[in-house]
C-alpha positions as a Markdown table, in Angstrom:
| # | Residue | x | y | z |
|---|---|---|---|---|
| 1 | Met | 0.0 | 0.0 | 0.0 |
| 2 | Phe | 1.3 | 3.5 | -0.9 |
| 3 | Ser | 1.9 | 5.8 | 2.0 |
| 4 | Ala | 2.5 | 9.5 | 1.3 |
| 5 | Pro | 5.5 | 11.0 | 3.1 |
| 6 | Phe | 5.2 | 12.9 | 6.4 |
| 7 | Gly | 1.6 | 11.7 | 6.8 |
| 8 | Leu | 0.3 | 13.7 | 3.8 |
| 9 | Ala | -2.7 | 12.3 | 2.0 |
| 10 | Ala | -2.0 | 10.8 | -1.4 |
| 11 | Pro | -3.5 | 12.8 | -4.3 |
| 12 | Ala | -7.0 | 11.7 | -5.2 |
| 13 | Val | -7.1 | 9.6 | -8.4 |
| 14 | Pro | -10.5 | 9.9 | -10.2 |
| 15 | Ala | -12.3 | 6.7 | -10.9 |
| 16 | Pro | -12.3 | 5.4 | -14.5 |
| 17 | Asn | -14.7 | 7.3 | -16.6 |
| 18 | Pro | -15.8 | 5.5 | -19.8 |
| 19 | Asp | -17.3 | 8.8 | -21.1 |
| 20 | Ala | -14.1 | 10.8 | -20.8 |
| 21 | Gln | -13.2 | 9.9 | -24.4 |
| 22 | Lys | -16.2 | 11.8 | -25.6 |
| 23 | Leu | -14.7 | 15.1 | -24.4 |
| 24 | Ile | -11.2 | 14.2 | -25.6 |
| 25 | Asp | -12.5 | 13.4 | -29.0 |
| 26 | Ala | -14.6 | 16.7 | -29.2 |
| 27 | Ile | -11.5 | 18.7 | -28.2 |
| 28 | Arg | -9.3 | 16.9 | -30.8 |
| 29 | Asp | -12.0 | 17.4 | -33.5 |
| 30 | Gln | -12.1 | 21.1 | -32.8 |
| 31 | Val | -8.3 | 21.7 | -32.8 |
| 32 | Ala | -7.5 | 19.2 | -35.6 |
| 33 | Gly | -4.7 | 20.4 | -37.8 |
| 34 | Thr | -3.6 | 23.2 | -35.3 |
| 35 | Pro | -0.4 | 22.7 | -33.4 |
| 36 | Pro | -1.0 | 22.7 | -29.6 |
| 37 | His | 1.0 | 25.8 | -29.0 |
| 38 | Met | -1.4 | 27.7 | -31.4 |
| 39 | Val | -4.7 | 26.6 | -29.8 |
| 40 | Tyr | -6.1 | 29.6 | -27.9 |
| 41 | Val | -9.8 | 28.7 | -27.8 |
| 42 | Ile | -11.7 | 25.5 | -27.0 |
| 43 | Asp | -15.5 | 25.7 | -27.1 |
| 44 | Ile | -17.4 | 22.6 | -26.1 |
| 45 | Val | -21.1 | 22.6 | -25.6 |
| 46 | Ser | -23.4 | 19.7 | -24.5 |
| 47 | Val | -20.8 | 17.0 | -24.6 |
| 48 | Arg | -21.6 | 14.7 | -21.6 |
| 49 | Phe | -18.3 | 13.3 | -20.5 |
| 50 | Gly | -19.2 | 11.8 | -17.1 |
| 51 | Gly | -19.2 | 14.9 | -15.0 |
| 52 | Tyr | -15.6 | 15.0 | -13.7 |
| 53 | Phe | -12.0 | 15.5 | -15.0 |
| 54 | Thr | -10.0 | 12.3 | -15.4 |
| 55 | Ala | -6.3 | 12.2 | -15.6 |
| 56 | Glu | -6.7 | 11.7 | -19.4 |
| 57 | Ile | -8.9 | 14.8 | -19.8 |
| 58 | Arg | -6.6 | 16.9 | -17.7 |
| 59 | Gln | -3.6 | 15.7 | -19.7 |
| 60 | Glu | -5.4 | 16.5 | -23.0 |
| 61 | Leu | -6.3 | 20.0 | -21.9 |
| 62 | Glu | -2.8 | 20.7 | -20.5 |
| 63 | Arg | -1.3 | 20.1 | -23.9 |
| 64 | Tyr | -2.7 | 23.5 | -24.9 |
| 65 | Arg | -0.4 | 25.6 | -22.7 |
| 66 | Tyr | -1.4 | 28.9 | -24.4 |
| 67 | Leu | -5.2 | 28.2 | -24.1 |
| 68 | Gln | -6.9 | 31.5 | -23.2 |
| 69 | Met | -10.6 | 30.6 | -23.5 |
| 70 | Leu | -12.2 | 27.4 | -22.4 |
| 71 | Thr | -16.0 | 26.8 | -22.7 |
| 72 | Leu | -17.5 | 23.6 | -21.2 |
| 73 | Asn | -21.2 | 24.6 | -21.2 |
| 74 | Asp | -24.0 | 22.1 | -20.5 |
| 75 | Cys | -21.6 | 19.2 | -20.1 |
| 76 | Gly | -23.0 | 17.7 | -16.9 |
| 77 | Ile | -19.9 | 18.7 | -14.8 |
| 78 | Val | -20.4 | 17.8 | -11.1 |
| 79 | Ser | -16.8 | 18.2 | -9.9 |
| 80 | Leu | -13.8 | 20.4 | -10.6 |
| 81 | Glu | -11.4 | 18.1 | -8.8 |
| 82 | Asn | -8.5 | 17.3 | -11.1 |
| 83 | Phe | -9.2 | 20.5 | -13.2 |
| 84 | Pro | -6.2 | 21.1 | -15.5 |
| 85 | Asn | -3.6 | 23.7 | -14.8 |
| 86 | Leu | -4.1 | 26.3 | -17.5 |
| 87 | Pro | -1.8 | 29.2 | -16.7 |
| 88 | Ala | -2.7 | 31.3 | -19.8 |
| 89 | Leu | -6.5 | 31.0 | -19.3 |
| 90 | Ile | -8.3 | 34.3 | -19.1 |
| 91 | Arg | -11.9 | 33.2 | -19.8 |
| 92 | Leu | -13.5 | 30.1 | -18.3 |
| 93 | Asp | -17.1 | 29.4 | -19.2 |
| 94 | Met | -18.9 | 26.6 | -17.5 |
| 95 | Val | -22.6 | 27.5 | -17.4 |
| 96 | Phe | -25.5 | 25.0 | -17.2 |
| 97 | Asn | -23.6 | 22.4 | -15.2 |
| 98 | Ser | -23.9 | 21.2 | -11.6 |
| 99 | Ile | -20.7 | 22.5 | -10.1 |
| 100 | Pro | -20.8 | 22.9 | -6.4 |
| 101 | Gly | -19.3 | 26.1 | -4.9 |
| 102 | Ser | -17.2 | 24.1 | -2.6 |
| 103 | His | -15.2 | 23.0 | -5.7 |
| 104 | Leu | -14.2 | 26.5 | -6.9 |
| 105 | His | -10.7 | 26.2 | -5.3 |
| 106 | Tyr | -9.8 | 23.5 | -7.9 |
| 107 | Ile | -9.5 | 26.2 | -10.5 |
| 108 | Ser | -7.2 | 28.4 | -8.5 |
| 109 | Ala | -4.1 | 27.5 | -10.5 |
| 110 | Ser | -5.6 | 29.4 | -13.4 |
| 111 | Arg | -5.1 | 32.7 | -11.6 |
| 112 | His | -5.1 | 35.0 | -14.6 |
| 113 | Ile | -8.8 | 34.5 | -15.2 |
| 114 | Gln | -10.6 | 37.7 | -16.1 |
| 115 | Thr | -14.0 | 36.3 | -17.0 |
| 116 | Leu | -15.6 | 33.5 | -15.0 |
| 117 | Met | -19.0 | 32.3 | -16.2 |
| 118 | Leu | -20.6 | 30.0 | -13.7 |
| 119 | Gly | -24.3 | 30.7 | -14.3 |
| 120 | Ala | -26.8 | 27.9 | -13.5 |
| 121 | Asn | -24.6 | 25.8 | -11.3 |
| 122 | Lys | -24.8 | 25.0 | -7.6 |
| 123 | Val | -22.9 | 27.8 | -5.8 |
| 124 | Glu | -24.9 | 28.1 | -2.6 |
| 125 | Lys | -22.9 | 30.1 | 0.0 |
| 126 | Ile | -21.1 | 33.5 | -0.2 |
| 127 | Glu | -18.2 | 31.9 | 1.7 |
| 128 | Glu | -17.6 | 29.5 | -1.2 |
| 129 | Leu | -16.6 | 32.5 | -3.3 |
| 130 | Ala | -13.6 | 33.1 | -1.1 |
| 131 | Ala | -11.8 | 30.6 | -3.3 |
| 132 | Leu | -11.7 | 33.3 | -6.0 |
| 133 | Lys | -10.0 | 35.9 | -3.9 |
| 134 | Asn | -6.6 | 35.4 | -5.6 |
| 135 | Phe | -8.0 | 36.1 | -9.0 |
| 136 | Arg | -6.6 | 39.6 | -9.0 |
| 137 | Gln | -7.5 | 40.2 | -12.7 |
| 138 | Leu | -11.2 | 39.0 | -12.4 |
| 139 | Leu | -13.4 | 41.5 | -14.1 |
| 140 | Gln | -16.6 | 39.6 | -14.7 |
| 141 | Leu | -18.2 | 36.9 | -12.6 |
| 142 | Asp | -21.5 | 35.4 | -13.7 |
| 143 | Leu | -23.4 | 33.5 | -11.0 |
| 144 | Leu | -26.9 | 34.0 | -12.4 |
| 145 | Asn | -29.3 | 31.1 | -11.5 |
| 146 | Asn | -27.1 | 29.8 | -8.6 |
| 147 | Pro | -28.7 | 29.5 | -5.2 |
| 148 | Val | -26.2 | 32.1 | -3.8 |
| 149 | Val | -27.9 | 35.0 | -5.7 |
| 150 | Asn | -31.0 | 34.5 | -3.5 |
| 151 | Leu | -29.2 | 35.1 | -0.2 |
| 152 | Pro | -29.7 | 38.4 | 1.6 |
| 153 | Gly | -26.7 | 40.7 | 1.2 |
| 154 | Tyr | -25.5 | 39.0 | -2.0 |
């Protein structure tokens, strides 16, 4: 059995996801013929890939190190755990999913985000938005149709 050093927990490994290939194929179809270093936009809508990011999905997206805009709308996303590290990302669009607010910290490596579209997800508490505090360049945050917008003082 693997034991992490100094009592640290081993990183979570997502379970196998047979639908992950659907997203990988959609990405590859969209960028076909373009060298990875020249892919700046990936726009995926309504591709159901199992709801979470597998190591294979993460690896595929991280190939595009200069990716600036990523759209994954209406894809049935339920978890942001294992979200890829996309340092050049400035716009992230993930509306019409089921992303809980408690998962927002998983996108913190993409700290240059200027526009974050999370309408129609499951952000419930204002405290969950604290995960976004290090997004110093954030100019636009869409939380329309999330439970948090109905709270007093929002």
